[in-house]
Coordinates of N, CA and C in Angstrom, one line a residue:
X22 N -46.0 29.8 -32.3 CA -45.8 28.5 -31.5 C -46.0 27.3 -32.4
X23 N -45.0 26.4 -32.3 CA -45.2 25.2 -33.0 C -46.1 24.2 -32.4
X24 N -46.7 23.3 -33.3 CA -47.5 22.3 -32.8 C -46.7 21.2 -32.3
X25 N -47.1 20.7 -31.1 CA -46.3 19.5 -30.6 C -46.7 18.2 -31.4
X26 N -45.7 17.4 -31.7 CA -46.0 16.2 -32.4 C -46.6 15.2 -31.4
X27 N -47.5 14.5 -31.9 CA -48.3 13.6 -31.0 C -47.4 12.3 -30.9
X28 N -47.1 11.9 -29.7 CA -46.2 10.7 -29.5 C -47.2 9.5 -29.4
X29 N -46.6 8.4 -30.0 CA -47.4 7.1 -29.9 C -47.0 6.6 -28.5
X30 N -48.1 6.5 -27.8 CA -47.9 6.1 -26.3 C -48.0 4.5 -26.3
X31 N -47.2 4.1 -25.4 CA -47.3 2.7 -25.1 C -48.4 2.5 -24.0
X32 N -49.0 1.3 -24.1 CA -50.2 1.1 -23.2 C -49.6 0.9 -21.8
X33 N -50.1 1.6 -20.9 CA -49.8 1.3 -19.5 C -51.1 1.3 -18.8
X34 N -51.0 0.7 -17.6 CA -52.3 0.7 -16.8 C -52.8 2.1 -16.5
X35 N -54.1 2.3 -16.8 CA -54.6 3.7 -16.7 C -54.6 4.2 -15.2
X36 N -54.8 3.2 -14.4 CA -55.0 3.5 -12.9 C -53.7 4.1 -12.4
X37 N -52.6 3.6 -12.8 CA -51.3 4.1 -12.4 C -51.0 5.6 -12.8
X38 N -51.2 5.8 -14.2 CA -51.0 7.0 -14.8 C -51.9 8.1 -14.2
X39 N -53.1 7.8 -14.0 CA -54.1 8.7 -13.4 C -53.6 9.1 -12.0
X40 N -53.1 8.1 -11.2 CA -52.7 8.3 -9.8 C -51.6 9.3 -9.9
X41 N -50.6 9.1 -10.9 CA -49.4 9.9 -10.9 C -49.9 11.4 -11.3
X42 N -50.7 11.5 -12.2 CA -51.2 12.9 -12.7 C -51.8 13.6 -11.4
X43 N -52.6 12.9 -10.6 CA -53.3 13.5 -9.5 C -52.2 13.9 -8.5
X44 N -51.2 13.1 -8.3 CA -50.1 13.4 -7.4 C -49.4 14.7 -7.8
X45 N -49.0 14.7 -9.1 CA -48.4 15.9 -9.7 C -49.2 17.2 -9.4
X46 N -50.5 17.1 -9.7 CA -51.3 18.3 -9.5 C -51.3 18.7 -8.1
X47 N -51.4 17.7 -7.2 CA -51.4 18.1 -5.8 C -50.1 18.8 -5.4
X48 N -49.0 18.3 -6.0 CA -47.8 18.9 -5.5 C -47.5 20.2 -6.2
X49 N -48.3 20.7 -7.1 CA -48.1 22.0 -7.8 C -47.1 21.9 -8.9
X50 N -47.0 20.7 -9.6 CA -46.0 20.5 -10.6 C -46.3 21.3 -11.8
X51 N -47.5 21.4 -12.2 CA -47.9 22.2 -13.4 C -47.5 23.6 -13.2
X52 N -48.0 24.2 -12.0 CA -47.7 25.5 -11.7 C -46.1 25.8 -11.8
X53 N -45.4 25.0 -11.3 CA -44.0 25.1 -11.3 C -43.4 25.1 -12.7
X54 N -43.9 24.3 -13.5 CA -43.5 24.2 -14.9 C -43.8 25.4 -15.7
X55 N -45.0 26.0 -15.4 CA -45.5 27.2 -16.2 C -44.5 28.3 -15.8
X56 N -44.2 28.4 -14.5 CA -43.4 29.5 -13.9 C -42.0 29.4 -14.5
X57 N -41.5 28.2 -14.6 CA -40.1 28.0 -15.2 C -40.1 28.5 -16.7
X58 N -41.3 28.2 -17.4 CA -41.3 28.5 -18.8 C -41.1 30.0 -19.0
X59 N -42.0 30.8 -18.1 CA -42.0 32.2 -18.2 C -40.5 32.6 -17.8
X60 N -39.9 32.1 -16.9 CA -38.6 32.5 -16.5 C -37.6 32.4 -17.6
X61 N -37.8 31.2 -18.3 CA -36.8 31.0 -19.4 C -36.9 32.0 -20.5
X62 N -38.1 32.6 -20.8 CA -38.3 33.5 -21.9 C -37.6 34.9 -21.5
X63 N -37.6 35.2 -20.2 CA -37.2 36.5 -19.8 C -35.7 36.4 -19.3
X64 N -35.0 35.4 -19.7 CA -33.7 35.1 -19.2 C -32.7 36.1 -19.7
X65 N -32.0 36.8 -18.8 CA -31.0 37.7 -19.2 C -29.6 37.1 -18.8
X66 N -28.6 37.5 -19.6 CA -27.3 36.8 -19.4 C -26.7 37.6 -18.2
X67 N -26.2 36.8 -17.3 CA -25.6 37.4 -16.1 C -24.1 37.7 -16.6
X68 N -23.6 38.8 -15.9 CA -22.2 39.1 -16.1 C -21.4 38.2 -15.3
X69 N -20.3 37.7 -15.9 CA -19.4 36.8 -15.1 C -18.5 37.7 -14.1
X70 N -18.6 37.2 -12.9 CA -17.7 37.8 -11.9 C -16.3 37.4 -12.1
X71 N -15.4 38.4 -11.9 CA -14.0 38.1 -12.0 C -13.5 37.4 -10.7
X72 N -12.8 36.2 -11.0 CA -12.3 35.5 -9.8 C -11.2 36.1 -9.2
X73 N -11.1 36.1 -7.9 CA -10.0 36.7 -7.2 C -8.9 35.7 -7.2
X74 N -7.6 36.3 -7.4 CA -6.6 35.4 -7.4 C -6.2 35.0 -5.9
X75 N -6.0 33.7 -5.7 CA -5.6 33.3 -4.3 C -4.2 33.6 -4.2
X76 N -3.8 34.0 -3.0 CA -2.4 34.1 -2.7 C -1.8 32.8 -2.3
X77 N -0.7 32.6 -2.9 CA 0.1 31.3 -2.6 C 0.7 31.4 -1.1
X78 N 0.4 30.3 -0.4 CA 1.1 30.1 0.9 C 2.5 29.8 0.8
X79 N 3.3 30.3 1.6 CA 4.7 30.0 1.6 C 4.8 28.7 2.3
X80 N 5.6 27.8 1.8 CA 5.9 26.6 2.4 C 6.9 26.7 3.4
X81 N 6.7 26.1 4.6 CA 7.7 26.0 5.7 C 8.8 25.1 5.3
X82 N 10.0 25.4 5.6 CA 11.1 24.6 5.3 C 11.2 23.6 6.5
X83 N 11.3 22.4 6.1 CA 11.5 21.3 7.1 C 12.9 21.2 7.6
X84 N 13.1 21.1 8.9 CA 14.4 20.9 9.5 C 15.0 19.6 9.2
X85 N 16.2 19.5 8.8 CA 16.8 18.3 8.6 C 17.2 17.6 9.9
X86 N 16.9 16.4 10.0 CA 17.2 15.6 11.1 C 18.8 15.2 11.1
X87 N 19.3 15.3 12.2 CA 20.8 14.9 12.2 C 20.8 13.3 12.3
X88 N 21.7 12.8 11.5 CA 21.8 11.3 11.6 C 22.7 10.9 12.7
X89 N 22.3 9.9 13.5 CA 23.0 9.4 14.6 C 24.1 8.5 14.1
X90 N 25.3 8.7 14.6 CA 26.4 8.0 14.2 C 26.4 6.6 14.9
X91 N 26.6 5.6 14.1 CA 26.5 4.2 14.6 C 27.8 3.8 15.3
X92 N 27.7 3.2 16.5 CA 28.9 2.9 17.2 C 29.5 1.6 16.6
X93 N 30.7 1.6 16.4 CA 31.4 0.3 15.8 C 31.5 -0.7 17.0
X94 N 31.1 -1.9 16.6 CA 31.3 -2.9 17.5 C 32.8 -3.4 17.6
X95 N 33.3 -3.5 18.7 CA 34.7 -4.0 18.9 C 34.7 -5.5 18.7
X96 N 35.6 -5.9 17.8 CA 35.8 -7.3 17.7 C 36.5 -8.0 18.7
X97 N 36.0 -9.1 19.1 CA 36.7 -9.8 20.2 C 37.9 -10.6 19.7
X98 N 39.0 -10.4 20.4 CA 40.2 -11.2 20.1 C 40.1 -12.6 20.4
X99 N 40.5 -13.4 19.6 CA 40.6 -14.8 19.8 C 41.8 -15.1 20.8
X100 N 41.4 -15.9 21.8 CA 42.6 -16.2 22.7 C 43.5 -17.3 22.0
X101 N 44.8 -17.1 22.1 CA 45.7 -18.1 21.5 C 45.7 -19.2 22.4
X102 N 45.6 -20.4 21.8 CA 45.6 -21.6 22.5 C 47.1 -21.9 23.0
X103 N 47.1 -22.5 24.1 CA 48.5 -22.9 24.6 C 48.9 -24.1 23.8
X104 N 50.3 -24.3 23.8 CA 50.9 -25.3 23.0 C 50.3 -26.7 23.5
X105 N 50.2 -26.9 24.8 CA 49.7 -28.2 25.4 C 48.4 -28.6 24.8
X106 N 47.5 -27.5 24.8 CA 46.1 -27.8 24.3 C 46.1 -28.2 22.8
X107 N 46.9 -27.5 22.1 CA 47.0 -27.8 20.6 C 47.5 -29.3 20.4
X108 N 48.4 -29.7 21.1 CA 49.0 -31.0 21.0 C 48.0 -32.1 21.4
X109 N 47.2 -31.7 22.4 CA 46.1 -32.7 22.9 C 45.1 -32.9 21.8
X110 N 44.7 -31.7 21.2 CA 43.7 -31.7 20.1 C 44.1 -32.6 18.9
X111 N 45.4 -32.4 18.5 CA 46.0 -33.1 17.4 C 45.9 -34.6 17.7
X112 N 46.3 -35.0 18.8 CA 46.3 -36.3 19.3 C 44.9 -37.0 19.1
X113 N 43.9 -36.2 19.6 CA 42.6 -36.6 19.6 C 42.1 -36.8 18.1
X114 N 42.5 -35.8 17.3 CA 42.0 -35.9 15.9 C 42.6 -37.1 15.2
X115 N 43.9 -37.4 15.5 CA 44.5 -38.6 14.9 C 43.9 -39.9 15.3
X116 N 43.5 -40.0 16.6 CA 42.8 -41.2 17.1 C 41.5 -41.4 16.4
X117 N 40.7 -40.3 16.2 CA 39.5 -40.4 15.4 C 39.6 -40.9 14.1
X118 N 40.6 -40.3 13.4 CA 40.9 -40.7 12.0 C 41.2 -42.2 11.9
X119 N 42.1 -42.6 12.8 CA 42.5 -44.0 12.8 C 41.3 -44.9 13.0
X120 N 40.4 -44.5 13.9 CA 39.3 -45.5 14.1 C 38.4 -45.5 13.0
X121 N 38.2 -44.3 12.3 CA 37.4 -44.3 11.1 C 37.9 -45.2 10.0
X122 N 39.3 -45.1 9.8 CA 39.8 -45.9 8.8 C 39.8 -47.4 9.1
X123 N 39.8 -47.7 10.4 CA 39.8 -49.1 10.7 C 38.3 -49.6 10.4
X124 N 37.4 -48.8 10.7 CA 36.0 -49.2 10.4 C 35.7 -49.4 8.9
X125 N 36.3 -48.5 8.1 CA 36.2 -48.5 6.7 C 36.9 -49.9 6.2
X126 N 38.0 -50.2 6.7 CA 38.7 -51.4 6.3 C 37.8 -52.6 6.5
X127 N 37.1 -52.7 7.7 CA 36.2 -53.8 8.0 C 35.0 -53.9 7.0
X128 N 34.5 -52.7 6.7 CA 33.5 -52.6 5.8 C 33.8 -53.2 4.5
X129 N 35.0 -52.9 4.0 CA 35.5 -53.4 2.7 C 35.6 -55.0 2.6
X130 N 36.0 -55.5 3.8 CA 36.3 -56.9 3.8 C 35.0 -57.8 4.0

């Protein structure tokens, strides 16, 4: 048996350390340590158990969802304007333009 080296202890309050020792004694800490030491000496190597190979589970195939076909929106046909309406619009446009030009002329002068 080797001699244990004496450790330089840092000063701590005696009261606290004594309290701790008492607590350890009460809990059977020393006895436990002694028992563990004995166990360590007579330790035998355990044989390793062979691990059982796990069977792989088969993955279930997912069913493919059918894509819904999108309905095409029908384009609304523009109604052809009647000749009379077209002529009226043109006259209206011309009047607007002439009024704008007259205003511009006034602004210039």
